[in-house]
Every structure is written in C-alpha cells, then in structure tokens.
Short mmCIF file of C-alpha atoms and ligand atoms in Angstrom, two decimals:
data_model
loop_
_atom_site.label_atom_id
_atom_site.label_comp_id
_atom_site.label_asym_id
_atom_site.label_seq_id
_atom_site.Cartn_x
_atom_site.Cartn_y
_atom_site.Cartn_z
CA UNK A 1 75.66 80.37 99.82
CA UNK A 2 77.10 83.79 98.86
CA UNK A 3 79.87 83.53 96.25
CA UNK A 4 83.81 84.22 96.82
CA UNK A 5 83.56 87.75 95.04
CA UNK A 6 86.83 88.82 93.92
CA UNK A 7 85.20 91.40 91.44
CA UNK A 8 87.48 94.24 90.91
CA UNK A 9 84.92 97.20 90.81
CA UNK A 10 82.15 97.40 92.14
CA UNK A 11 83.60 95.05 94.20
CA UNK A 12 82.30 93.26 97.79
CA UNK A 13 80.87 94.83 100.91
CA UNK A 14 80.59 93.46 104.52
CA UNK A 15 77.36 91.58 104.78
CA UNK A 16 77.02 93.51 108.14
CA UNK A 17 76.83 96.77 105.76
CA UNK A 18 74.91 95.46 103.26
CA UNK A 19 72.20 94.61 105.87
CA UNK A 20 72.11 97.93 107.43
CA UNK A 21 71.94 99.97 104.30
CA UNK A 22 69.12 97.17 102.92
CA UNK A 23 67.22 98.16 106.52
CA UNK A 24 67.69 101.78 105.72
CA UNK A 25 65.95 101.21 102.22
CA UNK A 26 62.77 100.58 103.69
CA UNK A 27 62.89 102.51 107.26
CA UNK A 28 66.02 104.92 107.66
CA UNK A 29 66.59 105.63 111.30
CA UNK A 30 62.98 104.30 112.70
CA UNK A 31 61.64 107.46 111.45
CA UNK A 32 58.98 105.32 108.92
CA UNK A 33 60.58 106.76 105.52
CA UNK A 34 63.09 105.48 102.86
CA UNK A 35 66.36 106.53 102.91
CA UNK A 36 65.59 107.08 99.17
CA UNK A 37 62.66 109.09 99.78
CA UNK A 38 64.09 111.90 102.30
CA UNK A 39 65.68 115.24 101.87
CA UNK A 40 68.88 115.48 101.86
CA UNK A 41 68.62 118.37 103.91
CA UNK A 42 67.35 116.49 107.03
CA UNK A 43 68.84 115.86 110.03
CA UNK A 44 68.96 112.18 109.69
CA UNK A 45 70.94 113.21 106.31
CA UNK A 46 73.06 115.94 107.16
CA UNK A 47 74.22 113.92 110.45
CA UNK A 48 75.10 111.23 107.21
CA UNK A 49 77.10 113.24 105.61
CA UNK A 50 78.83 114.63 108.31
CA UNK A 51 79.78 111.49 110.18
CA UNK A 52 81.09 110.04 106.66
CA UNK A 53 83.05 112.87 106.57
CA UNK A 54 84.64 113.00 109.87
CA UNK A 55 85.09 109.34 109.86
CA UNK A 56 87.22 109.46 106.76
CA UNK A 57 89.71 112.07 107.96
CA UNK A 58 89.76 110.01 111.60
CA UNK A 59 90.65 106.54 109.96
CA UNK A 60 93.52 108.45 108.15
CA UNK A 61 94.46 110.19 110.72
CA UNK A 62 94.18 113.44 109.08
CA UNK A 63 91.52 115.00 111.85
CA UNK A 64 92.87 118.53 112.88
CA UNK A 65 95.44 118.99 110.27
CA UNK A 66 93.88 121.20 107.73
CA UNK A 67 92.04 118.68 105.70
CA UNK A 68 88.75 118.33 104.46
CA UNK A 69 86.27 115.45 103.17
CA UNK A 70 84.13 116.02 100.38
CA UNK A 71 81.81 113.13 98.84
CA UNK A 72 81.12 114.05 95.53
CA UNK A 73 79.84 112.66 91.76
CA UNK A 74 81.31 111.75 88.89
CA UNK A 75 83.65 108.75 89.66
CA UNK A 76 87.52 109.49 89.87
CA UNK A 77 86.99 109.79 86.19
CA UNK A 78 85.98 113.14 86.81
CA UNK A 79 88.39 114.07 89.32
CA UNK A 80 90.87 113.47 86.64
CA UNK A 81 89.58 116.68 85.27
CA UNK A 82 89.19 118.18 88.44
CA UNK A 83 92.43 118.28 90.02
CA UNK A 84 93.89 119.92 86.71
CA UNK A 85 90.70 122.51 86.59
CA UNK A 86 91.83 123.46 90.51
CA UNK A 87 95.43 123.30 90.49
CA UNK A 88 96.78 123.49 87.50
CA UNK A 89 98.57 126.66 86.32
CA UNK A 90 101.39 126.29 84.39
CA UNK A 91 102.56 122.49 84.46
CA UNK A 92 102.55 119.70 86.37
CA UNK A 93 104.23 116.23 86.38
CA UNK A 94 102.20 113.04 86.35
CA UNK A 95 104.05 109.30 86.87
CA UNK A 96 102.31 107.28 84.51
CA UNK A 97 101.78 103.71 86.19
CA UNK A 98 98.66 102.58 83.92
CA UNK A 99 95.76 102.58 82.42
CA UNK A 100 94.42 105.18 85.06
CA UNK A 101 97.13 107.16 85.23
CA UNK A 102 97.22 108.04 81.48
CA UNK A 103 93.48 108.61 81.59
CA UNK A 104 94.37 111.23 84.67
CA UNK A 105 97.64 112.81 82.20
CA UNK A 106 94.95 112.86 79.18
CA UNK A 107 92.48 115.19 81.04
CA UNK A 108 95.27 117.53 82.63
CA UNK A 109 96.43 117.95 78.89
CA UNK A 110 93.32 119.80 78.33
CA UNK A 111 94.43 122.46 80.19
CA UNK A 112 98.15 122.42 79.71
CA UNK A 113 101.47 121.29 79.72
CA UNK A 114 102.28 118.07 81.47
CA UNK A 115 105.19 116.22 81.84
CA UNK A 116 105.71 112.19 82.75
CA UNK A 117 108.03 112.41 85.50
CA UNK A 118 108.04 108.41 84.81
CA UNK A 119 106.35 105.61 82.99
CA UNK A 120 106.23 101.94 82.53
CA UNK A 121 104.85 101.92 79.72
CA UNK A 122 107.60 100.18 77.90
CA UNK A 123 106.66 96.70 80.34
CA UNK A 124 103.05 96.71 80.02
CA UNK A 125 103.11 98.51 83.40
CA UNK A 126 104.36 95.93 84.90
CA UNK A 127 106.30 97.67 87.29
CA UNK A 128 106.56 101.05 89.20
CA UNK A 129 109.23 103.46 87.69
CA UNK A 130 111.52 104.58 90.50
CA UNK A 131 114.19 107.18 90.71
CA UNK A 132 112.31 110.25 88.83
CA UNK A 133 112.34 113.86 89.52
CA UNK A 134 110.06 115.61 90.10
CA UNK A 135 110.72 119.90 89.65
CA UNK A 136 109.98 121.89 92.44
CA UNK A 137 108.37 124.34 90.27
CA UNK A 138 106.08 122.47 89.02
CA UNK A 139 102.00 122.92 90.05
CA UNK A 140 101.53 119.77 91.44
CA UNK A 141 102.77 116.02 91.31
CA UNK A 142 100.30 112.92 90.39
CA UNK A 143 100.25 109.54 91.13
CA UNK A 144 98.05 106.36 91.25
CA UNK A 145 98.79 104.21 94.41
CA UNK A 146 97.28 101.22 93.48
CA UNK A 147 97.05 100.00 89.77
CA UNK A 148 93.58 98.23 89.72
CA UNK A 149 94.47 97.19 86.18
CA UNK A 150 98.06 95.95 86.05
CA UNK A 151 98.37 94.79 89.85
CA UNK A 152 101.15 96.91 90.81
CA UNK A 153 101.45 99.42 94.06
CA UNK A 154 103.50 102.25 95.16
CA UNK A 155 105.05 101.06 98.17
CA UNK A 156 106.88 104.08 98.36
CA UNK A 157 105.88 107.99 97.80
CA UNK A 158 108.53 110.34 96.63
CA UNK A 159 109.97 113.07 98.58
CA UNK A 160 107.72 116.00 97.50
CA UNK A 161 108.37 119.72 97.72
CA UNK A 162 105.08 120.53 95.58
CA UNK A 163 101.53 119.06 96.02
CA UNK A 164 100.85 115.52 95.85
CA UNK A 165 97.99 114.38 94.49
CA UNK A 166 96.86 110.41 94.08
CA UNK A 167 94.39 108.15 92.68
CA UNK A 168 93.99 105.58 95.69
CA UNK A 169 90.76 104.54 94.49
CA UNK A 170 91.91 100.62 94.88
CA UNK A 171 93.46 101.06 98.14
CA UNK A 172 92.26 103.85 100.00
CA UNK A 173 91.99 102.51 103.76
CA UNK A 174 93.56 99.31 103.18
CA UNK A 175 97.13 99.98 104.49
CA UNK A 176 99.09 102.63 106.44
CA UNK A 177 100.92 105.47 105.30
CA UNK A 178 101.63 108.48 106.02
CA UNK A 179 99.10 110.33 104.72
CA UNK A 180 99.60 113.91 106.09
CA UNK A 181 102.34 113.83 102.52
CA UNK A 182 99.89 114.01 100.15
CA UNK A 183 97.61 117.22 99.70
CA UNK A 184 94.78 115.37 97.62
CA UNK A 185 93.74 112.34 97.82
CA UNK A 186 90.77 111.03 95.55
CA UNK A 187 88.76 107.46 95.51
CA UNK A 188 85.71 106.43 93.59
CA UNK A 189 83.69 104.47 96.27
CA UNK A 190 82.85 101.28 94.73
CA UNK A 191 86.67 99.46 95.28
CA UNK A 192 86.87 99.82 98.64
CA UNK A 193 84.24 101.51 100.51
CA UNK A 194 80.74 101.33 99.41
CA UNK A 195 78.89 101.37 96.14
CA UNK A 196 79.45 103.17 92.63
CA UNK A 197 78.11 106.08 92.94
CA UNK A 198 79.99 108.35 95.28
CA UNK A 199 83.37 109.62 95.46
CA UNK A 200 85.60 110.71 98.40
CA UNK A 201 87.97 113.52 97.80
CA UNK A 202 90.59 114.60 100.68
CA UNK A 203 91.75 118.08 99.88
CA UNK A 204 94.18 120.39 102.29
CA UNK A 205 92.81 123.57 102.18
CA UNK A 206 95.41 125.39 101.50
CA UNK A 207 96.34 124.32 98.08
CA UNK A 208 93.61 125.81 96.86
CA UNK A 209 92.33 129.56 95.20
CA UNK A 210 96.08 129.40 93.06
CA UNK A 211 94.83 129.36 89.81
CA UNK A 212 93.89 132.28 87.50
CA UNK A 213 91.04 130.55 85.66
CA UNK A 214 87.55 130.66 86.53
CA UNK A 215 86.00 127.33 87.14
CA UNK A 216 82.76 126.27 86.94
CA UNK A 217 80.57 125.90 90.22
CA UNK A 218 80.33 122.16 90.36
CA UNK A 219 83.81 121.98 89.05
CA UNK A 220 85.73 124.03 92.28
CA UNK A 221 86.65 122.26 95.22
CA UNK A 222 86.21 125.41 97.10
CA UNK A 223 82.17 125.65 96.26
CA UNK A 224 81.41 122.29 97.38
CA UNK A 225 83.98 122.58 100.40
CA UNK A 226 82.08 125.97 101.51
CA UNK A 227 78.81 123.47 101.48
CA UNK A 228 79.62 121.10 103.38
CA UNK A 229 79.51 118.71 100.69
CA UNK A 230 75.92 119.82 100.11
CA UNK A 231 76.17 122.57 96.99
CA UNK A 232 73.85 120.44 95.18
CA UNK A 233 71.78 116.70 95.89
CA UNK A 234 74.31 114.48 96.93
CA UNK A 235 74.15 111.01 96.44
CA UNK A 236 72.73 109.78 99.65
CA UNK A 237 72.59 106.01 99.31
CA UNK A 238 76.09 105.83 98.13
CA UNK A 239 76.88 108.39 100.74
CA UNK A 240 75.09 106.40 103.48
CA UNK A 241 76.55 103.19 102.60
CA UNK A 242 80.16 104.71 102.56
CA UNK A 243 79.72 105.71 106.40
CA UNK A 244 78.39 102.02 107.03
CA UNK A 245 81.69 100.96 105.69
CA UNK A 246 83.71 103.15 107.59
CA UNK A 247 81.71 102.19 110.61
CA UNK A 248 82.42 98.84 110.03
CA UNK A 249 86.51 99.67 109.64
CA UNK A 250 86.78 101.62 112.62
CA UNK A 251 84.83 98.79 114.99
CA UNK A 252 87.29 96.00 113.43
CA UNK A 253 90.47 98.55 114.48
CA UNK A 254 90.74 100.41 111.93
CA UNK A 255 93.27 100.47 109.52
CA UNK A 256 96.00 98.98 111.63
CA UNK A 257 93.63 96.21 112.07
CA UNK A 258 92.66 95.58 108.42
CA UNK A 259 96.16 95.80 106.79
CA UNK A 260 97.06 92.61 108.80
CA UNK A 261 94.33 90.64 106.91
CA UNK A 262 95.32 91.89 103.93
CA UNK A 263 99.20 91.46 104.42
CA UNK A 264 97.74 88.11 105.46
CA UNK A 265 95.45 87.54 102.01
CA UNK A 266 98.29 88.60 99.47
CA UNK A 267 100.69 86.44 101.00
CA UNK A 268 98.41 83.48 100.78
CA UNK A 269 97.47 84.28 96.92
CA UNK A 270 101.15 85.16 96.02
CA UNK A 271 102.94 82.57 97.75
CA UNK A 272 100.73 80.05 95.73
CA UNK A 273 101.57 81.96 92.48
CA UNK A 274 104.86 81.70 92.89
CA UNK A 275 105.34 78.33 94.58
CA UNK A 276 102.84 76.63 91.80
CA UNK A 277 104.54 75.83 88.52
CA UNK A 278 101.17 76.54 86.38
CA UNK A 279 101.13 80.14 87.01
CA UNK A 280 103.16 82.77 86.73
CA UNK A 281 102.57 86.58 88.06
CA UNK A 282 101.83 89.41 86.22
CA UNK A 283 103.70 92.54 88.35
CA UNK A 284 107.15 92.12 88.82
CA UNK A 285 107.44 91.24 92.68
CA UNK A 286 108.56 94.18 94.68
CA UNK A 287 105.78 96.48 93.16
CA UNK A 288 102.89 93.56 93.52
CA UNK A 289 99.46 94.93 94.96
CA UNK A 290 98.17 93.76 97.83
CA UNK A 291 94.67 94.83 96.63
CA UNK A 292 94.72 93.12 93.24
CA UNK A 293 96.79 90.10 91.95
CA UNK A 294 97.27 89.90 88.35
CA UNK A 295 98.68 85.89 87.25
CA UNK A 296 98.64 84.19 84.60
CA UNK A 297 98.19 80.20 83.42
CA UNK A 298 101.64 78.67 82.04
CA UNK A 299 100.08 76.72 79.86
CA UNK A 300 96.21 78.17 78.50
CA UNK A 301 94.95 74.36 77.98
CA UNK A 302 94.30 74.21 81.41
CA UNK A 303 91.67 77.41 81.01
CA UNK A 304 88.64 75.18 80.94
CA UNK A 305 89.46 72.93 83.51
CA UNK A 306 90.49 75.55 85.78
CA UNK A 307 87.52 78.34 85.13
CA UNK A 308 85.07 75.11 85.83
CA UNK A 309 87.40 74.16 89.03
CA UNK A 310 86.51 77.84 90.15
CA UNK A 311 83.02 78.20 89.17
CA UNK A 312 82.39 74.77 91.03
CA UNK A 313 84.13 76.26 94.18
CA UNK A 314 81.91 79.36 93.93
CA UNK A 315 84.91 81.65 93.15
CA UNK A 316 83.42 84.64 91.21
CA UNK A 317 84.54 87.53 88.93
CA UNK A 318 88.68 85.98 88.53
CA UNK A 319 88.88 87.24 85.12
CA UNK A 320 92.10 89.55 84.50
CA UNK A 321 91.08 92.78 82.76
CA UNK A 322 91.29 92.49 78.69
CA UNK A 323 94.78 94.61 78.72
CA UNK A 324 96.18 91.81 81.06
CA UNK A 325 94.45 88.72 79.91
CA UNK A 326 94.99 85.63 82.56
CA UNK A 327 93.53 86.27 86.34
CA UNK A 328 93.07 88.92 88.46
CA UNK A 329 92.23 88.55 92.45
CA UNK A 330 90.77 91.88 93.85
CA UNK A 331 90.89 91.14 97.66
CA UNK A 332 89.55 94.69 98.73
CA UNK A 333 88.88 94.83 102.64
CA UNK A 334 85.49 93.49 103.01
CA UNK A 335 87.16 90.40 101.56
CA UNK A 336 87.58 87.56 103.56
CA UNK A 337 90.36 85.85 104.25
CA UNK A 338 88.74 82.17 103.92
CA UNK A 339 87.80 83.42 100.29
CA UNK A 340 91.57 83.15 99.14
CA UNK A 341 91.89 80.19 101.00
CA UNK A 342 89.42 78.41 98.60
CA UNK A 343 90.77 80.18 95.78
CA UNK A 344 94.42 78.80 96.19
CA UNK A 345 93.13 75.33 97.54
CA UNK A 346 91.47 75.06 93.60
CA UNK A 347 94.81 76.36 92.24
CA UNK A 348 96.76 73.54 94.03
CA UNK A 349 94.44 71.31 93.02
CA UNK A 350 94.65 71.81 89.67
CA UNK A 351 97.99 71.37 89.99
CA UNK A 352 97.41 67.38 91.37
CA UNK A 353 94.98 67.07 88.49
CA UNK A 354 97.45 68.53 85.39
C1 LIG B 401 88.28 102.26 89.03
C2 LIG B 401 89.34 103.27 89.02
C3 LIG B 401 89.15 104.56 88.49
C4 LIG B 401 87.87 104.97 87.80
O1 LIG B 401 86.85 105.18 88.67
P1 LIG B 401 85.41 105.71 88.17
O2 LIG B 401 84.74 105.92 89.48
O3 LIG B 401 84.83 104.60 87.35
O4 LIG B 401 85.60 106.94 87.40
C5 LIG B 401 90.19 105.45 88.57
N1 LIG B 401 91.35 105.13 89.14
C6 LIG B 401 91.59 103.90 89.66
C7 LIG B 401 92.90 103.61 90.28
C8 LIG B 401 90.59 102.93 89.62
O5 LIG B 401 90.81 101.72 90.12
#
C-alpha cells in the first residue's frame, strides 16, 4: 500500500496523474514514441505547452486580463534573481516572512537597494508582520504567500499601488484569492503541481521593458514570453506532468472545489494540535498554513515512540525542517484527506499510550 506522503517538496501527486504521465513515458499520445524521446517542437508538444499554459491562467481566473504563463527552469531559486534582473530599478521593498523570503531579498541585493518593509525575524518567523508600508515609489513589492519552512500564510495581501510580486510556490492553486492584485506570481512545480523540474511564472505584461539594464536572453521575461515559452528546450516531462495536474484540478472543480478539502485537512491536523496536550504548534494561530503544519512534541521522550507509531501507520516524510525541529505536515492538494485522518488518529493515540 502507498504511504501517507506528507513530504514537503517534491511532495505527492494524484495517482490518476502519475499513471498518465507513467503511460506517456513509454507511448505519448498513441503516436508509438516516448514523451522523452520527441521534439519539443511537435505538435503533440507544443499543444503541451500551450494547454498548461492556458489552464493555469483559467484556474486563476486570470484568462483575458493581460497575463501570461511561462514554464520555465531554474526552480523559484532562480526567479529570485529574476524578478530583480526585470524589475528592479532603483529599489524595492521585500516583507521578509522566512527562510525564502530572505533568500529572494539576498538576490535583489545584487542589484540594488532593498528595503524590508517587515520581518519576523525576531520570532523565528513565527508569525506574519502586519501593518507595514509599503512606498509608492518604490519598483516593486515582494512577498512569500506560503512559508513552506515556518508554517505560516498570508491570509491577507496589502493594499498595493506598485507591483506585487509573490513566491506562492507552497500554495499556488490551493485557495482563492484575488489574484488579478498581484502582477507576478512565481511557483517551482514540485509543491503543488507536478514534479521538480519546472517552474510556472504568471507575469502581466505590462510591468515589463522598465528597466535600463540589459539582461541576458534566458534571464528576460520578455524573450521567453515572445516564445511562447519555447526560447530554448523546455522541460517537457515536468511540463507535461504540470498540465496532468491541472487537468486533474479543473475536473475535481477547480479551485473552489479543492480549498474545501484543504480547509477541511488543516482543521483536522490543527484542531488535534491544539486540543492534544503533547503538542504544541509552531505558527502562532491566525497566520497558520493550511499547506504546511509546523508542531512540536511537549515533551521529546515521546520521539521514539511516536516516529515508530507513524512509521507503523505508514505516515511518511513528518519531519519538521532542521530550522524548526519537531513535525511538519505538508498537505499539498493531491493529498488526501483520509491521510490526516490516520495521522491524527496516531497522535491521539499516543496520547492514550503516554
Ligand atoms: C521550495 C520553495 C522555494 C525553492 O524552490 P526551488 O524550486 O527549489 O528553487 C522557494 N520558495 C518557496 C516558498 C518554497 O517553498
């Protein structure tokens, strides 16, 4: 039997996509090839790419209002570089919520001035920082929606006169916002939409072509936009198994649809964290992430007999990141909901056996 995988990144996949894309592996499409082993510049491809593309922008309901989907390489690591490379002039002001975030703030430094409009640093990020401002003549404000790390998520977005970018590589499609406010949106694939490998970048158009510099080709937003997502060999398993997954979304309901599961799944995991006297939450409540829950064990004697309790139920990949410690449940979309029931039956039953 397949394990409970609450694995943070790469993270789980719908068997149902994980079939097709196996399928496609040895005969994409009945045409008697690979996926692996055709140009990218095929039909059967370029239909890929552009479905993937479309999809995206239709789950967000961003279709027809001046957006445009790009799957690129590189990880959100190197969008962190990006963004600054494309849109940043003079300064811009970054909230720092993590790990993530100051990895974003350390790459726009490269360039030039940047200012934390906010931090949490002083908790641990533990928390989201609320009540900043953020100048109106600044380049461009960044966020991170989701802190994969830490377990905390902006609930709210600030009222924003410049640019918006975010990080929503751990919940991109999980929950609905409005997402006409934000003018980039980046996610590495492998959280909550396919494999590593790929990632999707949501750019309007028309924040682009302001800066004075001249960036290099596979740097600018513009080249691979005026490609199609095609200026050089895409990633087309990663690309492939990305559409899959948005195939899958859209057939379920979209994200209407999935955000009641996963209101539904963090309820389950937190109410047990908080109801249970041998744990105790990482993220102080209001900000908790729906995606990832960070908790700890009261007392660490029980380690042993809980990690075996797990491993026994088939609960995989529980451990909290090293700058946490404790336990961290990522319960991206393609996780079930019957996977954090086992998880918090073993939790309560640790509880009769301590
Ligand atoms: C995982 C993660 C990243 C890094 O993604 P890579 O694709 O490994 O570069 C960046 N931001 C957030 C919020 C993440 O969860």
């Amino acid at each position: 039997m397949k394990k409970h995988n609450f694995s943070a990144g790469p993270s789980i996949l719908p068997p149902e996509v994980l079939l097709k894309s196996s399928e496609a592996i040895l005969n994409f499409n009945n045409d008697n090839l690979s996926i692996l082993e055709i140009s990218h510049r095929s039909k059967s491809f370029v239909d890929v790419m552009e479905r993937a593309r479309s999809l995206a922008l239709e789950l967000l309901g961003l279709e027809g209002k001046g957006y445009k989907a790009l799957f690129l390489q590189g990880g959100a690591s190197t969008q962190f570089l990006m963004v600054a490379l494309n849109l940043l002039e003079k300064r811009a002001g970054y909230l720092n919520t993590g790990s993530w975030s100051n990895k974003a703030i350390k790459e726009a430094k490269i360039f030039d001035d940047v200012y934390e409009v906010g931090s949490s640093e002083n908790a641990n990020y533990n928390y989201i920082p609320k009540g900043y401002d953020i100048p109106a003549d600044y380049d461009y404000f960044h966020c991170t929606s989701n802190n994969t790390i830490f377990g905390t998520q902006m609930k709210d977005f600030p009222k924003c006169s410049i640019p918006m970018v975010c990080d929503m590589s751990s919940d991109i499609f999980s929950r609905q916002l409005d997402f006409t406010q934000f003018d980039l949106i980046y996610a590495g694939a492998q959280k909550n939409l396919g494999p590593a490998g790929t990632t999707l970048v949501i750019i309007k158009e028309d924040i682009l072509g302001k800066v004075s510099r001249h960036i290099p080709s596979m740097m600018d937003y513009k080249v691979h936009l005026s490609k199609s997502s095609m200026f050089n060999t895409p990633p087309v398993f990663a690309v492939y198994t990305s559409m899959l997954t948005l195939e899958w979304l859209k057939n379920l309901g979209g994200i209407p649809a999935i955000e009641k599961v996963n209101d539904l799944k963090a309820r389950l995991i937190y109410s047990e964290i908080d109801l249970n006297p041998l744990f105790k939450g990482f993220a102080s409540k209001e900000d908790r992430s729906n995606m990832n829950a960070t908790f700890n064990l009261v007392n660490d004697d029980l380690k042993e007999t809980f990690d075996t309790m797990l491993k026994e139920a088939g609960v995989d990949s529980l451990n909290g990141h090293r700058s946490v410690g404790g336990y961290r449940a990522s319960m991206y979309n393609a996780l079930p909901l019957e996977s954090v029931q086992v998880l918090v039956e073993v939790m309560s039953e640790l509880e009769t056996k301590a």
